[in-house]
């Protein structure tokens, strides 16, 4: 239990905060953070503790985490209907995964705060003009003009309001409950319309039979049906700190901006401000681990962020890439497991598989996404450890940003509805494709669906094609 107060809790301010925007006026930033500090937190300690308890079950192999949502939320696309639609997609995926895994699925949205993005370059050049890069609506605008790209601290207040509105919708959805049979009917409709529907028909039928016997999805168990949590990357520490609250009675500190926050692969420096700040909060937290992560770094992160080895406190979200996960992940898992640290292992198959299409669009192949998940499962199966979850960038909209999937989108389709502000997302159909195929990874004996080793081998064959565009980490 954390008891930091005063100078100890503010130590992170003396360290380098990587990816911090170059705010043009620190006085204006201070006015905004003072305003935020006077507002109510967006989430409660009780909600955060509930999620920690759910994730503790995932660490023990008794639950599975499904974390998904937009790459970067947008102020101008915020609506109750859009939020409902995204949550509905997560719930539909959860029905499939709950049946297949035979454990509760913990549903955590990448939403209600995912308004800032780390970037690999500080500027971008278009037609000979160079401007600051777009860093998410919490920092600057997507329009390519000097005024739009100027970091504006007032946007942090807009992020607070937008996040509050999103959480209001999420709580209303949770209170309204979930009709599992209706979700299953919608999934059956998807199967009947999907070009790949024959692959999923048997599994969909088995889910229907199980629901009719009330043997799957826990019936009315709220853990498996109604609970919804919000998460985002805790990138903007000025915002996070302003919403952090200390309870003198309990001696605990919580980030009030979201139930679960994560540190990105670009900001997980052991001597950096992000790790120092995250060490002071009691929320469940996560760290993205890219291909450069060593076992020693992973253990040092555990020592800094979860010294008490509290189940559910720390999640490792690995993003290695389809062609590297089976070679790089085993040593990490073995070292951490041998230490007894109860982390939740989650696969992010998106960020290590991004490349540039011939048209210039950033994209991802569905087969590469599938192959990384398959490799992740295969590693845990071989080691006798628990594959604890899936972290995916997705939207319920019929966008054309990732190639492949049941509808077999190609490079020529990317221009039709490429709407992401940053990274390419799975559309609703591709997300359900992924859920059905991942479901079979829990039961690889089923026919007609790619098994883990087959998916990895297919990815390896694809990597040998000389005409494949070079990939890069997003």
Short mmCIF file of C-alpha atoms in Angstrom, two decimals:
data_model
loop_
_atom_site.label_atom_id
_atom_site.label_comp_id
_atom_site.label_asym_id
_atom_site.label_seq_id
_atom_site.Cartn_x
_atom_site.Cartn_y
_atom_site.Cartn_z
CA UNK A 1 0.00 0.00 0.00
CA UNK A 2 1.38 3.41 -0.97
CA UNK A 3 1.72 6.17 1.59
CA UNK A 4 3.69 8.79 -0.34
CA UNK A 5 2.89 12.42 0.33
CA UNK A 6 4.45 15.79 -0.29
CA UNK A 7 7.94 15.86 -1.80
CA UNK A 8 8.18 12.10 -2.23
CA UNK A 9 5.03 11.98 -4.36
CA UNK A 10 6.25 14.93 -6.46
CA UNK A 11 9.72 13.50 -7.13
CA UNK A 12 8.77 12.72 -10.70
CA UNK A 13 8.74 16.46 -11.46
CA UNK A 14 12.53 16.57 -11.08
CA UNK A 15 13.01 13.93 -13.79
CA UNK A 16 12.82 13.94 -17.57
CA UNK A 17 9.27 13.40 -18.86
CA UNK A 18 9.79 11.99 -22.33
CA UNK A 19 7.17 12.92 -24.95
CA UNK A 20 6.07 15.96 -22.93
CA UNK A 21 4.64 18.60 -25.31
CA UNK A 22 6.52 21.88 -25.65
CA UNK A 23 3.80 23.98 -24.07
CA UNK A 24 4.28 27.59 -25.27
CA UNK A 25 3.20 29.06 -21.93
CA UNK A 26 3.97 27.33 -18.63
CA UNK A 27 1.90 29.98 -16.85
CA UNK A 28 -1.13 29.03 -18.95
CA UNK A 29 -0.44 25.35 -18.29
CA UNK A 30 -0.32 26.09 -14.57
CA UNK A 31 -3.69 27.84 -14.68
CA UNK A 32 -5.21 24.83 -16.42
CA UNK A 33 -3.74 22.26 -14.03
CA UNK A 34 -4.86 24.35 -11.04
CA UNK A 35 -8.37 24.27 -12.49
CA UNK A 36 -8.19 20.50 -13.00
CA UNK A 37 -6.94 20.01 -9.46
CA UNK A 38 -10.11 21.67 -8.16
CA UNK A 39 -12.43 19.37 -10.14
CA UNK A 40 -13.87 16.05 -9.06
CA UNK A 41 -11.89 12.95 -10.10
CA UNK A 42 -13.42 11.02 -12.99
CA UNK A 43 -13.19 7.59 -11.32
CA UNK A 44 -13.42 6.39 -7.74
CA UNK A 45 -10.88 4.42 -5.71
CA UNK A 46 -13.50 1.69 -5.26
CA UNK A 47 -13.85 1.26 -9.03
CA UNK A 48 -10.07 1.08 -9.40
CA UNK A 49 -9.79 -1.50 -6.63
CA UNK A 50 -12.51 -3.59 -8.28
CA UNK A 51 -10.50 -3.67 -11.51
CA UNK A 52 -7.37 -4.61 -9.57
CA UNK A 53 -9.30 -7.56 -8.11
CA UNK A 54 -10.46 -8.63 -11.58
CA UNK A 55 -6.91 -8.42 -12.93
CA UNK A 56 -5.65 -10.42 -9.98
CA UNK A 57 -7.86 -13.22 -11.28
CA UNK A 58 -6.28 -12.82 -14.72
CA UNK A 59 -2.83 -13.07 -13.13
CA UNK A 60 -3.93 -16.37 -11.56
CA UNK A 61 -5.27 -17.75 -14.84
CA UNK A 62 -8.88 -17.35 -13.73
CA UNK A 63 -9.86 -14.47 -16.06
CA UNK A 64 -8.93 -12.97 -19.42
CA UNK A 65 -8.49 -9.25 -20.17
CA UNK A 66 -9.99 -7.76 -23.34
CA UNK A 67 -8.72 -4.19 -23.75
CA UNK A 68 -9.68 -2.31 -26.87
CA UNK A 69 -10.75 0.92 -28.49
CA UNK A 70 -9.55 3.82 -30.55
CA UNK A 71 -5.93 4.52 -31.35
CA UNK A 72 -6.63 8.16 -30.44
CA UNK A 73 -10.00 9.52 -29.41
CA UNK A 74 -11.25 12.67 -31.13
CA UNK A 75 -13.25 15.55 -29.64
CA UNK A 76 -15.22 16.02 -32.86
CA UNK A 77 -16.28 12.35 -32.98
CA UNK A 78 -17.58 12.10 -29.44
CA UNK A 79 -21.18 10.95 -29.23
CA UNK A 80 -23.23 8.61 -27.08
CA UNK A 81 -24.01 6.50 -30.14
CA UNK A 82 -20.33 6.08 -31.04
CA UNK A 83 -19.45 5.12 -27.46
CA UNK A 84 -22.34 2.64 -27.29
CA UNK A 85 -21.29 1.10 -30.58
CA UNK A 86 -17.68 0.64 -29.45
CA UNK A 87 -18.75 -0.87 -26.14
CA UNK A 88 -21.17 -3.18 -27.94
CA UNK A 89 -18.32 -4.48 -30.08
CA UNK A 90 -16.22 -5.22 -26.98
CA UNK A 91 -19.18 -7.03 -25.41
CA UNK A 92 -19.74 -9.12 -28.53
CA UNK A 93 -16.06 -10.08 -28.61
CA UNK A 94 -16.23 -10.91 -24.90
CA UNK A 95 -19.12 -13.35 -25.41
CA UNK A 96 -17.01 -15.29 -27.91
CA UNK A 97 -13.87 -15.26 -25.76
CA UNK A 98 -15.72 -16.10 -22.54
CA UNK A 99 -17.17 -19.24 -24.05
CA UNK A 100 -13.86 -20.31 -25.57
CA UNK A 101 -11.65 -19.60 -22.56
CA UNK A 102 -14.18 -20.82 -19.95
CA UNK A 103 -13.15 -17.91 -17.70
CA UNK A 104 -14.64 -14.43 -17.18
CA UNK A 105 -13.54 -11.75 -19.64
CA UNK A 106 -12.67 -8.39 -18.06
CA UNK A 107 -13.68 -5.62 -20.47
CA UNK A 108 -11.50 -2.49 -20.47
CA UNK A 109 -11.94 0.21 -23.08
CA UNK A 110 -9.16 2.29 -24.60
CA UNK A 111 -11.42 5.27 -24.02
CA UNK A 112 -12.39 8.13 -21.71
CA UNK A 113 -8.88 9.57 -21.82
CA UNK A 114 -7.03 8.20 -24.86
CA UNK A 115 -6.54 11.69 -26.32
CA UNK A 116 -2.74 11.89 -26.42
CA UNK A 117 -0.26 9.91 -28.50
CA UNK A 118 3.53 9.55 -28.29
CA UNK A 119 5.27 10.22 -31.60
CA UNK A 120 8.53 9.02 -33.10
CA UNK A 121 9.29 12.42 -34.69
CA UNK A 122 8.64 15.93 -33.32
CA UNK A 123 7.72 17.40 -36.71
CA UNK A 124 6.08 16.46 -39.99
CA UNK A 125 6.68 17.85 -43.47
CA UNK A 126 4.02 18.16 -46.17
CA UNK A 127 4.65 19.84 -49.53
CA UNK A 128 7.81 21.42 -48.24
CA UNK A 129 6.20 22.83 -45.06
CA UNK A 130 7.36 21.56 -41.69
CA UNK A 131 5.13 21.84 -38.61
CA UNK A 132 4.95 20.19 -35.18
CA UNK A 133 3.49 16.70 -35.38
CA UNK A 134 -0.07 16.00 -34.27
CA UNK A 135 0.09 14.60 -30.73
CA UNK A 136 -3.58 13.94 -30.10
CA UNK A 137 -6.54 16.20 -29.43
CA UNK A 138 -5.41 16.75 -25.83
CA UNK A 139 -2.36 18.62 -27.15
CA UNK A 140 -3.00 20.11 -30.59
CA UNK A 141 -5.20 19.89 -33.69
CA UNK A 142 -4.96 17.51 -36.61
CA UNK A 143 -5.27 20.29 -39.20
CA UNK A 144 -2.00 21.11 -40.95
CA UNK A 145 -1.57 24.74 -39.96
CA UNK A 146 0.60 26.62 -37.50
CA UNK A 147 -2.41 27.55 -35.37
CA UNK A 148 -3.76 23.98 -35.24
CA UNK A 149 -0.42 22.40 -34.41
CA UNK A 150 0.39 24.80 -31.56
CA UNK A 151 0.16 22.89 -28.24
CA UNK A 152 -2.73 24.36 -26.26
CA UNK A 153 -3.08 23.61 -22.51
CA UNK A 154 -6.79 24.51 -22.65
CA UNK A 155 -7.30 21.24 -24.53
CA UNK A 156 -6.63 19.39 -21.26
CA UNK A 157 -9.90 20.79 -19.93
CA UNK A 158 -11.68 19.58 -23.05
CA UNK A 159 -10.18 16.13 -22.49
CA UNK A 160 -11.52 16.11 -18.93
CA UNK A 161 -15.04 17.04 -20.12
CA UNK A 162 -14.97 14.51 -22.96
CA UNK A 163 -13.70 11.76 -20.67
CA UNK A 164 -16.40 12.53 -18.10
CA UNK A 165 -19.09 12.31 -20.78
CA UNK A 166 -17.69 8.99 -22.02
CA UNK A 167 -17.61 7.53 -18.51
CA UNK A 168 -21.20 8.63 -17.97
CA UNK A 169 -22.22 6.59 -21.01
CA UNK A 170 -20.13 3.61 -19.91
CA UNK A 171 -21.70 3.59 -16.46
CA UNK A 172 -25.17 3.83 -17.96
CA UNK A 173 -24.38 0.84 -20.19
CA UNK A 174 -23.15 -1.15 -17.20
CA UNK A 175 -26.25 -0.32 -15.16
CA UNK A 176 -28.47 -1.33 -18.06
CA UNK A 177 -27.10 -4.86 -18.02
CA UNK A 178 -26.35 -7.12 -20.97
CA UNK A 179 -28.57 -9.53 -22.87
CA UNK A 180 -26.10 -12.28 -23.73
CA UNK A 181 -28.46 -13.99 -26.12
CA UNK A 182 -28.98 -10.76 -28.06
CA UNK A 183 -25.20 -10.30 -28.30
CA UNK A 184 -24.91 -13.87 -29.54
CA UNK A 185 -27.68 -13.26 -32.11
CA UNK A 186 -25.74 -10.26 -33.44
CA UNK A 187 -22.64 -12.45 -33.69
CA UNK A 188 -24.63 -15.11 -35.56
CA UNK A 189 -25.82 -12.43 -37.98
CA UNK A 190 -22.18 -11.46 -38.53
CA UNK A 191 -21.25 -15.09 -39.20
CA UNK A 192 -24.08 -15.46 -41.72
CA UNK A 193 -22.95 -12.36 -43.64
CA UNK A 194 -19.19 -12.77 -43.37
CA UNK A 195 -17.24 -14.14 -46.36
CA UNK A 196 -15.35 -16.20 -43.77
CA UNK A 197 -18.51 -17.20 -41.93
CA UNK A 198 -18.16 -20.92 -42.64
CA UNK A 199 -14.98 -20.91 -40.55
CA UNK A 200 -16.89 -19.66 -37.52
CA UNK A 201 -20.23 -21.39 -37.97
CA UNK A 202 -19.41 -24.42 -35.83
CA UNK A 203 -18.08 -22.30 -32.97
CA UNK A 204 -21.08 -19.97 -33.12
CA UNK A 205 -23.36 -22.99 -32.94
CA UNK A 206 -21.54 -24.34 -29.90
CA UNK A 207 -21.81 -20.97 -28.16
CA UNK A 208 -25.55 -20.95 -28.86
CA UNK A 209 -25.96 -24.43 -27.43
CA UNK A 210 -24.03 -23.48 -24.31
CA UNK A 211 -26.10 -20.35 -23.79
CA UNK A 212 -29.29 -22.33 -24.16
CA UNK A 213 -28.07 -24.61 -21.34
CA UNK A 214 -26.98 -21.54 -19.34
CA UNK A 215 -23.60 -23.20 -18.97
CA UNK A 216 -21.51 -20.45 -20.56
CA UNK A 217 -20.85 -16.76 -19.92
CA UNK A 218 -21.81 -17.08 -16.27
CA UNK A 219 -25.50 -16.42 -16.76
CA UNK A 220 -26.21 -13.24 -14.84
CA UNK A 221 -22.72 -12.97 -13.29
CA UNK A 222 -21.88 -9.24 -13.51
CA UNK A 223 -18.17 -9.98 -13.80
CA UNK A 224 -18.80 -11.60 -17.15
CA UNK A 225 -21.48 -9.29 -18.42
CA UNK A 226 -22.00 -5.75 -17.20
CA UNK A 227 -18.74 -4.41 -15.78
CA UNK A 228 -16.91 -1.92 -17.99
CA UNK A 229 -13.68 -0.11 -17.18
CA UNK A 230 -11.77 2.73 -18.84
CA UNK A 231 -8.04 2.96 -19.57
CA UNK A 232 -5.60 5.19 -21.41
CA UNK A 233 -1.90 5.82 -21.75
CA UNK A 234 -0.83 8.10 -18.90
CA UNK A 235 1.33 10.18 -21.22
CA UNK A 236 0.58 13.75 -20.10
CA UNK A 237 1.83 13.79 -16.52
CA UNK A 238 0.73 17.38 -15.91
CA UNK A 239 -2.85 16.25 -16.52
CA UNK A 240 -2.51 13.01 -14.56
CA UNK A 241 -0.95 14.68 -11.54
CA UNK A 242 -3.64 17.38 -11.44
CA UNK A 243 -6.30 14.67 -11.15
CA UNK A 244 -4.43 12.55 -8.62
CA UNK A 245 -6.04 12.49 -5.20
CA UNK A 246 -4.58 11.49 -1.80
CA UNK A 247 -6.80 10.06 0.91
CA UNK A 248 -5.24 10.78 4.32
CA UNK A 249 -7.44 8.16 5.99
CA UNK A 250 -6.30 5.29 3.80
CA UNK A 251 -2.89 6.73 2.98
CA UNK A 252 -3.45 5.85 -0.68
CA UNK A 253 -3.17 7.88 -3.88
CA UNK A 254 -5.17 7.29 -7.05
CA UNK A 255 -5.00 8.77 -10.51
CA UNK A 256 -8.53 10.10 -10.93
CA UNK A 257 -8.39 10.21 -14.72
CA UNK A 258 -9.15 6.54 -15.43
CA UNK A 259 -9.40 3.11 -13.87
CA UNK A 260 -6.23 1.76 -15.46
CA UNK A 261 -3.29 3.70 -16.91
CA UNK A 262 -0.33 2.40 -18.87
CA UNK A 263 3.22 3.51 -19.63
CA UNK A 264 4.20 3.31 -23.28
CA UNK A 265 7.28 1.58 -24.68
CA UNK A 266 8.77 5.01 -25.42
CA UNK A 267 8.35 6.33 -21.86
CA UNK A 268 9.24 3.36 -19.64
CA UNK A 269 12.76 4.61 -18.79
CA UNK A 270 13.62 3.47 -15.27
CA UNK A 271 15.05 6.90 -14.44
CA UNK A 272 12.24 8.79 -16.15
CA UNK A 273 9.31 10.77 -14.84
CA UNK A 274 6.63 8.33 -16.00
CA UNK A 275 7.90 5.36 -13.99
CA UNK A 276 8.44 7.63 -10.97
CA UNK A 277 4.89 9.01 -11.16
CA UNK A 278 3.25 5.63 -11.73
CA UNK A 279 5.05 4.30 -8.66
CA UNK A 280 3.05 6.76 -6.53
CA UNK A 281 -0.48 5.73 -7.54
CA UNK A 282 -2.57 2.77 -6.41
CA UNK A 283 -4.52 2.19 -9.65
CA UNK A 284 -3.93 -1.00 -11.59
CA UNK A 285 -1.22 -0.05 -14.09
CA UNK A 286 0.42 -1.52 -17.17
CA UNK A 287 3.66 -1.14 -19.11
CA UNK A 288 4.13 -1.71 -22.83
CA UNK A 289 7.17 -3.90 -23.54
CA UNK A 290 8.63 -3.72 -27.05
CA UNK A 291 11.23 -5.98 -28.70
CA UNK A 292 14.18 -4.17 -27.09
CA UNK A 293 13.02 -5.05 -23.56
CA UNK A 294 15.46 -7.22 -21.59
CA UNK A 295 14.53 -9.54 -18.69
CA UNK A 296 16.60 -7.31 -16.42
CA UNK A 297 14.57 -4.26 -17.44
CA UNK A 298 11.32 -6.14 -16.88
CA UNK A 299 12.41 -7.15 -13.38
CA UNK A 300 13.54 -3.61 -12.59
CA UNK A 301 10.14 -2.30 -13.64
CA UNK A 302 8.45 -4.79 -11.34
CA UNK A 303 10.67 -3.73 -8.44
CA UNK A 304 9.84 -0.06 -9.03
CA UNK A 305 6.14 -0.35 -9.80
CA UNK A 306 5.03 -3.38 -7.79
CA UNK A 307 7.51 -3.87 -4.94
CA UNK A 308 4.86 -5.57 -2.79
CA UNK A 309 4.03 -8.07 -5.58
CA UNK A 310 0.31 -7.32 -5.30
CA UNK A 311 -1.78 -9.47 -7.73
CA UNK A 312 -3.62 -7.34 -10.26
CA UNK A 313 -1.41 -4.30 -9.71
CA UNK A 314 0.87 -4.69 -12.74
CA UNK A 315 0.18 -5.81 -16.30
CA UNK A 316 2.83 -6.28 -18.98
CA UNK A 317 1.47 -5.56 -22.47
CA UNK A 318 3.94 -7.07 -24.93
CA UNK A 319 4.22 -5.72 -28.48
CA UNK A 320 7.03 -7.67 -30.13
CA UNK A 321 5.89 -8.14 -33.74
CA UNK A 322 4.66 -11.30 -35.44
CA UNK A 323 8.13 -12.49 -36.47
CA UNK A 324 9.81 -11.86 -33.12
CA UNK A 325 7.36 -12.79 -30.37
CA UNK A 326 8.27 -16.48 -30.18
CA UNK A 327 11.96 -15.68 -29.93
CA UNK A 328 11.90 -12.72 -27.56
CA UNK A 329 8.98 -13.41 -25.21
CA UNK A 330 10.01 -16.75 -23.61
CA UNK A 331 13.00 -15.36 -21.73
CA UNK A 332 10.93 -12.48 -20.35
CA UNK A 333 8.13 -14.77 -19.17
CA UNK A 334 10.54 -17.32 -17.68
CA UNK A 335 12.51 -14.69 -15.72
CA UNK A 336 9.40 -12.95 -14.35
CA UNK A 337 7.62 -16.19 -13.54
CA UNK A 338 10.66 -17.56 -11.70
CA UNK A 339 10.69 -14.41 -9.55
CA UNK A 340 7.13 -15.05 -8.39
CA UNK A 341 5.89 -11.64 -9.57
CA UNK A 342 2.13 -11.95 -10.29
CA UNK A 343 1.97 -9.88 -13.47
CA UNK A 344 -0.77 -10.20 -16.07
CA UNK A 345 0.66 -11.02 -19.51
CA UNK A 346 -1.26 -9.31 -22.33
CA UNK A 347 -0.62 -9.33 -26.08
CA UNK A 348 -0.72 -6.11 -28.13
CA UNK A 349 -0.52 -7.48 -31.70
CA UNK A 350 -0.99 -4.06 -33.31
CA UNK A 351 2.00 -1.83 -32.69
CA UNK A 352 4.79 -4.20 -33.67
CA UNK A 353 3.18 -4.96 -37.03
CA UNK A 354 2.73 -1.52 -38.60
CA UNK A 355 4.18 -0.77 -42.01
CA UNK A 356 3.72 1.67 -44.86
CA UNK A 357 1.57 0.56 -47.80
CA UNK A 358 2.55 1.53 -51.37
CA UNK A 359 -0.03 4.34 -51.14
CA UNK A 360 1.78 5.83 -48.14
CA UNK A 361 -0.88 4.80 -45.62
CA UNK A 362 0.25 3.27 -42.34
CA UNK A 363 -1.43 -0.12 -42.16
CA UNK A 364 -1.34 -3.56 -40.57
CA UNK A 365 -1.99 -7.01 -41.96
CA UNK A 366 -4.70 -9.00 -40.23
CA UNK A 367 -2.58 -12.15 -40.69
CA UNK A 368 0.35 -10.51 -38.88
CA UNK A 369 -1.94 -9.47 -36.02
CA UNK A 370 -3.26 -13.02 -35.82
CA UNK A 371 0.24 -14.48 -35.99
CA UNK A 372 1.50 -12.40 -33.08
CA UNK A 373 -1.44 -13.47 -30.93
CA UNK A 374 -0.83 -17.07 -31.96
CA UNK A 375 2.85 -16.82 -31.08
CA UNK A 376 1.97 -15.25 -27.75
CA UNK A 377 -0.39 -18.14 -26.93
CA UNK A 378 2.17 -20.69 -28.07
CA UNK A 379 4.86 -19.27 -25.78
CA UNK A 380 2.59 -19.41 -22.75
CA UNK A 381 1.41 -22.90 -23.63
CA UNK A 382 4.99 -24.13 -23.88
CA UNK A 383 5.95 -22.55 -20.55
CA UNK A 384 2.79 -23.58 -18.71
CA UNK A 385 1.91 -19.94 -17.98
CA UNK A 386 -1.29 -17.99 -18.57
CA UNK A 387 -1.94 -15.92 -21.68
CA UNK A 388 -3.82 -13.25 -19.77
CA UNK A 389 -5.31 -10.93 -22.33
CA UNK A 390 -5.51 -9.05 -25.59
CA UNK A 391 -4.98 -5.32 -26.24
CA UNK A 392 -6.31 -4.14 -29.61
CA UNK A 393 -6.87 -0.87 -31.46
CA UNK A 394 -10.31 -1.16 -33.03
CA UNK A 395 -13.46 0.66 -34.01
CA UNK A 396 -17.00 -0.49 -34.67
CA UNK A 397 -17.04 1.61 -37.85
CA UNK A 398 -16.58 0.05 -41.29
CA UNK A 399 -13.19 1.70 -41.84
CA UNK A 400 -10.51 0.45 -44.24
CA UNK A 401 -7.27 0.87 -42.33
CA UNK A 402 -5.92 -2.68 -41.86
CA UNK A 403 -5.63 -5.12 -44.76
CA UNK A 404 -6.91 -8.68 -44.74
CA UNK A 405 -9.52 -10.24 -42.49
CA UNK A 406 -12.66 -12.05 -43.58
CA UNK A 407 -13.55 -9.37 -46.13
CA UNK A 408 -9.99 -9.56 -47.53
CA UNK A 409 -9.34 -5.81 -47.71
CA UNK A 410 -6.35 -4.97 -49.90
CA UNK A 411 -4.01 -2.02 -50.36
CA UNK A 412 -6.36 -0.58 -52.97
CA UNK A 413 -9.12 -0.36 -50.35
CA UNK A 414 -7.19 1.78 -47.87
CA UNK A 415 -8.19 5.12 -49.39
CA UNK A 416 -11.94 4.38 -49.15
CA UNK A 417 -12.43 4.98 -45.41
CA UNK A 418 -9.07 5.65 -43.78
CA UNK A 419 -10.20 7.79 -40.85
CA UNK A 420 -7.72 7.15 -38.03
CA UNK A 421 -5.96 10.20 -36.66
CA UNK A 422 -2.80 8.18 -35.97
CA UNK A 423 -2.55 4.40 -36.26
CA UNK A 424 -4.66 1.94 -38.28
CA UNK A 425 -7.47 0.16 -36.43
CA UNK A 426 -9.35 -3.07 -37.01
CA UNK A 427 -12.88 -2.39 -38.18
CA UNK A 428 -15.87 -4.07 -36.58
CA UNK A 429 -15.80 -7.09 -38.88
CA UNK A 430 -12.06 -7.62 -38.50
CA UNK A 431 -12.37 -7.34 -34.71
CA UNK A 432 -15.00 -10.08 -34.66
CA UNK A 433 -12.87 -12.14 -37.07
CA UNK A 434 -10.05 -11.84 -34.55
CA UNK A 435 -12.27 -12.83 -31.62
CA UNK A 436 -13.49 -15.97 -33.40
CA UNK A 437 -9.99 -17.05 -34.43
CA UNK A 438 -8.51 -16.32 -31.01
CA UNK A 439 -11.37 -18.32 -29.50
CA UNK A 440 -10.17 -21.35 -31.40
CA UNK A 441 -6.69 -20.86 -29.96
CA UNK A 442 -8.19 -21.89 -26.63
CA UNK A 443 -9.40 -25.05 -28.39
CA UNK A 444 -7.04 -25.70 -31.33
CA UNK A 445 -8.55 -29.09 -32.03
CA UNK A 446 -11.47 -27.47 -33.87
CA UNK A 447 -11.31 -27.66 -37.65
CA UNK A 448 -11.34 -24.89 -40.21
CA UNK A 449 -9.53 -22.30 -38.11
CA UNK A 450 -5.84 -21.42 -38.11
CA UNK A 451 -4.07 -22.98 -35.13
CA UNK A 452 -1.30 -21.04 -33.36
CA UNK A 453 1.69 -22.80 -34.92
CA UNK A 454 0.13 -22.61 -38.39
CA UNK A 455 -0.48 -18.89 -38.04
CA UNK A 456 3.10 -18.25 -36.98
CA UNK A 457 4.48 -20.34 -39.83
CA UNK A 458 2.27 -18.44 -42.28
CA UNK A 459 3.63 -15.15 -40.98
CA UNK A 460 7.20 -16.40 -41.35
CA UNK A 461 6.52 -17.38 -44.95
CA UNK A 462 5.07 -13.94 -45.61
CA UNK A 463 8.19 -12.29 -44.16
CA UNK A 464 10.32 -13.96 -46.82
CA UNK A 465 8.44 -12.29 -49.71
CA UNK A 466 10.80 -9.70 -51.14
CA UNK A 467 7.92 -7.49 -52.28
CA UNK A 468 6.52 -7.08 -48.76
CA UNK A 469 6.76 -3.45 -47.58
CA UNK A 470 9.22 -2.96 -44.74
CA UNK A 471 7.56 -2.77 -41.34
CA UNK A 472 8.24 -0.33 -38.55
CA UNK A 473 7.12 0.01 -34.96
CA UNK A 474 4.36 2.58 -34.54
#
